[in-house]
Short mmCIF file of C-alpha atoms and ligand atoms in Angstrom, two decimals:
data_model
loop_
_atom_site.label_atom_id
_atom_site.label_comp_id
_atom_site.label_asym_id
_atom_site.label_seq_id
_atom_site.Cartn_x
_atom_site.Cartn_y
_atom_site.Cartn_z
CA UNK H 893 -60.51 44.04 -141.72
CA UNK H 894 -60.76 40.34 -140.15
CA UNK H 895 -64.69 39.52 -139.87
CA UNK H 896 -66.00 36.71 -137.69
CA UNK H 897 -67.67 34.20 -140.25
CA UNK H 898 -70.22 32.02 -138.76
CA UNK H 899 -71.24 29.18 -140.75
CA UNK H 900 -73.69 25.99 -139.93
CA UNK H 901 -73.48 23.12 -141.24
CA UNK H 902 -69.88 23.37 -142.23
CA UNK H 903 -68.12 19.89 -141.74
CA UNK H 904 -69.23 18.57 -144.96
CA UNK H 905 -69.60 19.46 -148.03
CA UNK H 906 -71.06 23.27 -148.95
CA UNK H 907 -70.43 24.41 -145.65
CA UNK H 908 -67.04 22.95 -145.13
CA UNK H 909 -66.04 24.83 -148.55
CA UNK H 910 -67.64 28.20 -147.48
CA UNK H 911 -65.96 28.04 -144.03
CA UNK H 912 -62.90 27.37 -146.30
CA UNK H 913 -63.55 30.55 -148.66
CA UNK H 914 -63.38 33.08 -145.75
CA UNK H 915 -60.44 31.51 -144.23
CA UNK H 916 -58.59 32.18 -147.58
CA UNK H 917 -59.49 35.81 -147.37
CA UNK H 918 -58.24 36.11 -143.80
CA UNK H 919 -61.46 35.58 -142.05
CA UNK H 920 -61.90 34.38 -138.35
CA UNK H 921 -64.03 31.23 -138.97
CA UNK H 922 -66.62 29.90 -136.54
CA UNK H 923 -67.02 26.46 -137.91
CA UNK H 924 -70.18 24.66 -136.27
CA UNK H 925 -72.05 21.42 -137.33
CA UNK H 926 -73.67 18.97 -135.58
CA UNK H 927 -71.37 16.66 -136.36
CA UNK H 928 -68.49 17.90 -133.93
CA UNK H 929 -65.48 15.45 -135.24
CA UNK H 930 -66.58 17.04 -138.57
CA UNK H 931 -66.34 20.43 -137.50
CA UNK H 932 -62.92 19.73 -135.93
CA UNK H 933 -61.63 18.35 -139.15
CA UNK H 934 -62.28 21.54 -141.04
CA UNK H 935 -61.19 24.08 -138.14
CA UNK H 936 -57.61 22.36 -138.42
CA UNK H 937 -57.08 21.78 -141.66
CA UNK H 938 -58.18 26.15 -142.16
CA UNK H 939 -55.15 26.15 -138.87
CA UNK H 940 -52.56 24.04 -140.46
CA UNK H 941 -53.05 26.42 -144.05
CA UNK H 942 -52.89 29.10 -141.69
CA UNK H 943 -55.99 30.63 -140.90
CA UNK H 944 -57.87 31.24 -138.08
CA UNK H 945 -60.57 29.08 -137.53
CA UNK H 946 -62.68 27.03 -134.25
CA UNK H 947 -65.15 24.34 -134.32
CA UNK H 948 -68.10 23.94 -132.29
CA UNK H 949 -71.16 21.80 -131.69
CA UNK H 950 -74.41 23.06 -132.81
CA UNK H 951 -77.65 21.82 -133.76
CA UNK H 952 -79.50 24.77 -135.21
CA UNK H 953 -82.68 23.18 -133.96
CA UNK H 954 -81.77 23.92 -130.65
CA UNK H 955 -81.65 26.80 -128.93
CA UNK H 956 -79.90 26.39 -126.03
CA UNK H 957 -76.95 25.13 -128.56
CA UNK H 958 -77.61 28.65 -129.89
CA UNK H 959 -77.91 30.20 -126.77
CA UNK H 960 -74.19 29.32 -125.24
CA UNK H 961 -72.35 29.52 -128.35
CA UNK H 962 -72.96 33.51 -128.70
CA UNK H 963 -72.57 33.82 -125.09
CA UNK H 964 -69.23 31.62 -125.95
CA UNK H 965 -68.55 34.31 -128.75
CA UNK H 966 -69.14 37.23 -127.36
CA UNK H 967 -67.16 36.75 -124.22
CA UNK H 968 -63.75 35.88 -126.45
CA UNK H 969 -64.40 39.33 -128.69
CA UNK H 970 -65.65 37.45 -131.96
CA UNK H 971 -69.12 38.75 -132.55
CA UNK H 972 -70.39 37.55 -135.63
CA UNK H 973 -70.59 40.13 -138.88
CA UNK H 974 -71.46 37.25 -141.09
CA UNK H 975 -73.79 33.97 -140.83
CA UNK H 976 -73.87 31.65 -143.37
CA UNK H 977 -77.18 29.27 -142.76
CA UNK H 978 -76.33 25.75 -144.44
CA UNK H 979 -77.49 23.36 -142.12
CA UNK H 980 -80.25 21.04 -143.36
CA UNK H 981 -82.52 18.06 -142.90
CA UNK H 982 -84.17 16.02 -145.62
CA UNK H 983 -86.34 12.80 -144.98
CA UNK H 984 -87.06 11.42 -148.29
CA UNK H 985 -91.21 10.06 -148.42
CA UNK H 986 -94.55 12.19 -149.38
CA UNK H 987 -95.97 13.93 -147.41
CA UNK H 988 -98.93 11.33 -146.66
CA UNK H 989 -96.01 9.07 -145.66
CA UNK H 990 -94.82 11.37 -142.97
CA UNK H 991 -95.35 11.66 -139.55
CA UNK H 992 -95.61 15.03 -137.30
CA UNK H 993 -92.14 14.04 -135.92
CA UNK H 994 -90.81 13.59 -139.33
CA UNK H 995 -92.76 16.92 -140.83
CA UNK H 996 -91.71 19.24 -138.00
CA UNK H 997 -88.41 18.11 -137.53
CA UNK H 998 -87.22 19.07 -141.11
CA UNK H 999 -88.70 22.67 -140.97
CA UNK H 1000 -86.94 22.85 -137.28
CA UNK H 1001 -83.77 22.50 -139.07
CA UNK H 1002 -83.77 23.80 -142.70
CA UNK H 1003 -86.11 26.25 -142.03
CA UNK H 1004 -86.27 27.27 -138.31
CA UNK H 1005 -82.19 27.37 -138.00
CA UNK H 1006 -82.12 30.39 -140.20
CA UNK H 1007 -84.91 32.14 -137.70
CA UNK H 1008 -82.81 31.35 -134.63
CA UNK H 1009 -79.77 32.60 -136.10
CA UNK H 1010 -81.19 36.12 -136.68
CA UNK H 1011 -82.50 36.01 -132.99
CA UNK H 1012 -79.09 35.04 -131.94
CA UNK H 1013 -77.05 37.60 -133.84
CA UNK H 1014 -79.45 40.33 -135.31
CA UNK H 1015 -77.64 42.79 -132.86
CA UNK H 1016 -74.11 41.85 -133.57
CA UNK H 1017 -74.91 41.65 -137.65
CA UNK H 1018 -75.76 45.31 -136.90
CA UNK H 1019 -73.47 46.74 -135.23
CA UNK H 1020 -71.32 44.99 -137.74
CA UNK H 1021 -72.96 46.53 -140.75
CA UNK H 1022 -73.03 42.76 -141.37
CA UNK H 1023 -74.34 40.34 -143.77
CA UNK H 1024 -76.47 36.94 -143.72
CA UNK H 1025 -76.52 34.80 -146.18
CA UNK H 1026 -79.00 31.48 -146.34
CA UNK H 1027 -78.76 28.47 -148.36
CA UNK H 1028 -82.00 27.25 -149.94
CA UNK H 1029 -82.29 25.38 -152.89
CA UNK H 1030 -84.08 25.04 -156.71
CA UNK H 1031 -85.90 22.90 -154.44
CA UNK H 1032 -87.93 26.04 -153.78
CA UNK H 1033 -88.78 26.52 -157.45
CA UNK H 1034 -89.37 23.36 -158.54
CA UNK H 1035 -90.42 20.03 -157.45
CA UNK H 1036 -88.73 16.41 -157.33
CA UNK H 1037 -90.73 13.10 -156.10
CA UNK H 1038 -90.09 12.58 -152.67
CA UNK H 1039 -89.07 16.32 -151.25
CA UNK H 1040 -92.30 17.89 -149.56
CA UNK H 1041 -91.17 19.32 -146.32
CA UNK H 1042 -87.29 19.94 -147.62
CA UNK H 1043 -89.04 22.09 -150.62
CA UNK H 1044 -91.67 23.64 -147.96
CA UNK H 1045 -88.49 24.52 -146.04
CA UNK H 1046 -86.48 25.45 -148.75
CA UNK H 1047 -89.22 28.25 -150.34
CA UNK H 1048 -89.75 29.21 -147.04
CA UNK H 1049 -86.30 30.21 -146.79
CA UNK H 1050 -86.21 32.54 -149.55
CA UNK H 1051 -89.30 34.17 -148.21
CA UNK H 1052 -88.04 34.59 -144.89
CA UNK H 1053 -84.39 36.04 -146.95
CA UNK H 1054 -86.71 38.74 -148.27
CA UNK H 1055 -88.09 39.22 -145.26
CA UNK H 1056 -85.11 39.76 -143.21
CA UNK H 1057 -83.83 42.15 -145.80
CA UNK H 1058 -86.78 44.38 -145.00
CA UNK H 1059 -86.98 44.03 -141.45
CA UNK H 1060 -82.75 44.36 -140.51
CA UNK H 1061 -82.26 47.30 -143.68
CA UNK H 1062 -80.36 49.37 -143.87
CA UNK H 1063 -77.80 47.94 -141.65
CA UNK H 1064 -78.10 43.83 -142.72
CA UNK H 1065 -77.92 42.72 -145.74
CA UNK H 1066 -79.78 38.99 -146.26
CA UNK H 1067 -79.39 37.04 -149.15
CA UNK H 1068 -80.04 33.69 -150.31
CA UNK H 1069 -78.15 31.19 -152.80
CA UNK H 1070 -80.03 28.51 -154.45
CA UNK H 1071 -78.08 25.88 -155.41
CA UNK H 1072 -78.70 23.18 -157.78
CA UNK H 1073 -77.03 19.63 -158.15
CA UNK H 1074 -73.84 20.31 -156.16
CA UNK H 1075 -71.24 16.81 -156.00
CA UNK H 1076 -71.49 16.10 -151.39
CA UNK H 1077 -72.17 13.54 -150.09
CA UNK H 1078 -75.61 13.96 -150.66
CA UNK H 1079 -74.96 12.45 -154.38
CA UNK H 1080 -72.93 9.59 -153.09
CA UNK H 1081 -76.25 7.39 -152.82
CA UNK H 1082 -77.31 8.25 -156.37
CA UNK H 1083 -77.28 6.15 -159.77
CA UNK H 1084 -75.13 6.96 -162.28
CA UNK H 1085 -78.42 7.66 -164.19
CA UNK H 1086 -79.34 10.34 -161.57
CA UNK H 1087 -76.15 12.05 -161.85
CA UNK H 1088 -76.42 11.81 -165.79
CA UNK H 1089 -79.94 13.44 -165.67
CA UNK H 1090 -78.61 15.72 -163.32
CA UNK H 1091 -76.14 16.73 -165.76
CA UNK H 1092 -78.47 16.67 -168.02
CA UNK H 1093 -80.77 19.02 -166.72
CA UNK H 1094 -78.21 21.55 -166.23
CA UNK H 1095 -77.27 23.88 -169.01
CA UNK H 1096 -73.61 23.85 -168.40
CA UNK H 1097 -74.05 19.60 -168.66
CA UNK H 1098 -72.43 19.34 -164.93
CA UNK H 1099 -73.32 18.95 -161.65
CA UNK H 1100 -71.61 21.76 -159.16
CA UNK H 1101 -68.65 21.90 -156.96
CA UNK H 1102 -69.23 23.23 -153.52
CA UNK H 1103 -66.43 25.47 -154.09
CA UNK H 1104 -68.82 27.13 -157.07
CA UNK H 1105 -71.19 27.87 -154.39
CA UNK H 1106 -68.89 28.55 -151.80
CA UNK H 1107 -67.55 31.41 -154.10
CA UNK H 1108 -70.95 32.98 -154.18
CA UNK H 1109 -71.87 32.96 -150.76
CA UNK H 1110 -68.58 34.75 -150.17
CA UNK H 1111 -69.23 37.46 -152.96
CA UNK H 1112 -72.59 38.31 -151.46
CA UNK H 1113 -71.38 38.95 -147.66
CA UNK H 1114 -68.71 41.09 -149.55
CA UNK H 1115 -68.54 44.56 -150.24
CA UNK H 1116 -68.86 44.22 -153.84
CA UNK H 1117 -72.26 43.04 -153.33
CA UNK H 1118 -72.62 46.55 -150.98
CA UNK H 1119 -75.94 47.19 -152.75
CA UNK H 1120 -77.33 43.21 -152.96
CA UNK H 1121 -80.04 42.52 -150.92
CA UNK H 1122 -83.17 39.78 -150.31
CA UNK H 1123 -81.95 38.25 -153.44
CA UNK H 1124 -82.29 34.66 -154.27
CA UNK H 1125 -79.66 33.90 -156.43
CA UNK H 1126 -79.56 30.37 -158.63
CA UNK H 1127 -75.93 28.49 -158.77
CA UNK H 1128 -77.08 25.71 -160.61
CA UNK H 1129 -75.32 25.79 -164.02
CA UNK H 1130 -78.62 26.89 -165.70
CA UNK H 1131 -80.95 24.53 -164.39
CA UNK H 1132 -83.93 26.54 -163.59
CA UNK H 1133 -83.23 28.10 -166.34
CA UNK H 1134 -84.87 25.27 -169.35
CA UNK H 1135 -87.39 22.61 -168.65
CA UNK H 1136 -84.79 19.95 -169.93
CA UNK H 1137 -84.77 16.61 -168.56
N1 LIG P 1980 -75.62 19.09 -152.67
C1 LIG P 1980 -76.64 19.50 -153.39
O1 LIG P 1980 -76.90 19.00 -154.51
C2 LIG P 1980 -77.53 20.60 -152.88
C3 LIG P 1980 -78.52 21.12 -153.74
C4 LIG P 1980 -79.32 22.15 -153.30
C5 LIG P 1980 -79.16 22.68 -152.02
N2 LIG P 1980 -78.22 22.14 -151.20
C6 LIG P 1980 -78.13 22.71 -149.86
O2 LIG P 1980 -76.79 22.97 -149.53
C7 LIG P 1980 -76.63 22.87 -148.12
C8 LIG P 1980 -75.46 21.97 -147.79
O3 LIG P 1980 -75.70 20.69 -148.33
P1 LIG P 1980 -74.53 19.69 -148.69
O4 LIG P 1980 -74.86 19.11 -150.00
O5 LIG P 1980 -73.23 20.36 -148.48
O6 LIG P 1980 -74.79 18.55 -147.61
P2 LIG P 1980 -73.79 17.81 -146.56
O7 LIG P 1980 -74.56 16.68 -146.01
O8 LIG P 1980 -72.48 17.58 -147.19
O9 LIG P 1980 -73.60 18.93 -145.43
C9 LIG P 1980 -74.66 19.28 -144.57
C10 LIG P 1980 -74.08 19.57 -143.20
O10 LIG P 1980 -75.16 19.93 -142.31
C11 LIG P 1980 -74.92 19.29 -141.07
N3 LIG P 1980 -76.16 19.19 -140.30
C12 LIG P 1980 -77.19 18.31 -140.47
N4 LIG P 1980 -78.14 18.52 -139.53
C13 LIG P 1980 -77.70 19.55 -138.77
C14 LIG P 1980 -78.24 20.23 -137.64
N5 LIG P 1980 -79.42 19.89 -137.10
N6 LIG P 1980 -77.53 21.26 -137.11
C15 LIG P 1980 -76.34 21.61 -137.62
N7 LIG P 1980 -75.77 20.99 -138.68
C16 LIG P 1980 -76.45 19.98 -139.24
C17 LIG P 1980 -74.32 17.94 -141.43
O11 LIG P 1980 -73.65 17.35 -140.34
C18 LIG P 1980 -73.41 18.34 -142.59
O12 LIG P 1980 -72.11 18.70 -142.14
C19 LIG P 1980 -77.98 22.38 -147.58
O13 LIG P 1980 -78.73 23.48 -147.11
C20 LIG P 1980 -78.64 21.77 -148.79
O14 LIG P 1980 -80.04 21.77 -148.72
C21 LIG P 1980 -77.40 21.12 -151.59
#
């Protein structure tokens, strides 16, 4: 049966592939970003493949964005069964360097999106016997210079996974994927030392495809993971998994 799939963050990158990965299954796609000409890119190019698939502004930081997309949903029949929370902030600096703007605005994203989102839709996950699934990060188990409120967010959002899973059983289940060095954009400002290390640092000596992840956010709002919940699960080609370097 055709699910609504609701996914932030998805005109780049991780989220662009996920919103991708349901379309392929025959998935009804609600493809949101920020970045609206983003989210319109993806949206089509799911159309012209021929799936079913709309864009839409949102900023998960604000609610009212939240607020009149469900009402926006709910009047054209597409309640969501499955959220995908990707969307994500990261000012680079320690955390003496930042200021409360700075701080709060990071958790208000990466962190905060993933509360409003089970405001928004806790009632439609459940009467969907539905399925959340959050992107955090090995940012959550281990530490890089430079990452203080992204890696605050990012532990916080397996916590809150866990959580969830608790508070929304039996009928929701909420799981979380942590991925590790994953080729967006993200990497496009890095040395080709940094992606080396990267490599390095990962058992399978690669960074990630979003399409790796993608593939394991999709298999955890599935029914084969029926009896998956409040898991964080690692795609990061072994690098949590050895203290190379
Ligand atoms: N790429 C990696 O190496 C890596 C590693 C670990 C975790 N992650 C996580 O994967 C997720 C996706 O990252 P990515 O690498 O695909 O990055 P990306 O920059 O390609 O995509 C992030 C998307 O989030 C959108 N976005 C930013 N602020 C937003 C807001 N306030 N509201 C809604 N959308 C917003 C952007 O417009 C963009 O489309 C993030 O949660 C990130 O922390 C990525």
């Amino acid at each position: 049966m055709r699910r609504t799939v609701f996914v932030t963050g998805a005109g780049h990158g991780i989220g662009a592939a996920t919103a991708r990965a349901f379309a392929e299954i025959g998935d009804d796609v609600v493809v949101t970003d920020i970045d609206t000409g983003a989210a319109e890119a993806v949206a089509d190019e799911i159309r012209r493949s021929g799936g079913v698939a709309t864009a839409h502004t949102l900023d998960v930081s604000m609610t009212a964005h939240w607020t009149r997309l469900s009402d926006e949903l709910r009047n054209a029949g597409r309640p969501p069964g499955v959220v995908v929370n990707n969307a994500f902030l990261h000012i680079p600096g320690q955390a003496h360097e930042m200021d409360d703007e700075q701080w709060n605005r990071q958790l208000d994203v990466t962190l905060s999106g993933v509360w409003r989102s089970i405001r928004t839709f806790h009632d439609t996950l459940t009467s969907a016997r539905g399925s959340m699934v959050n992107v955090s990060s090995v940012h959550a188990l281990l530490a890089w210079p430079g990452y203080p409120a992204y890696a605050a967010a990012k532990g916080g959002i397996v916590a809150l996974t866990r959580q969830l899973s608790f508070d929304y059983a039996p009928h929701v289940r909420v799981n979380a994927v942590l991925p590790g060095s994953i080729e967006t954009r993200v990497w496009d400002a890095a040395s080709q030392a940094g992606r080396e290390a990267a490599a390095r640092q990962a058992t399978l000596g690669r960074l990630g495809r979003p399409e790796e992840v993608a593939a394991v956010i999709r298999f955890l709002a599935s029914e084969d993971a029926s009896y998956v919940t409040g898991v964080a699960l690692a795609v990061d080609g072994g690098q949590t998994t050895t203290v190379a370097t």
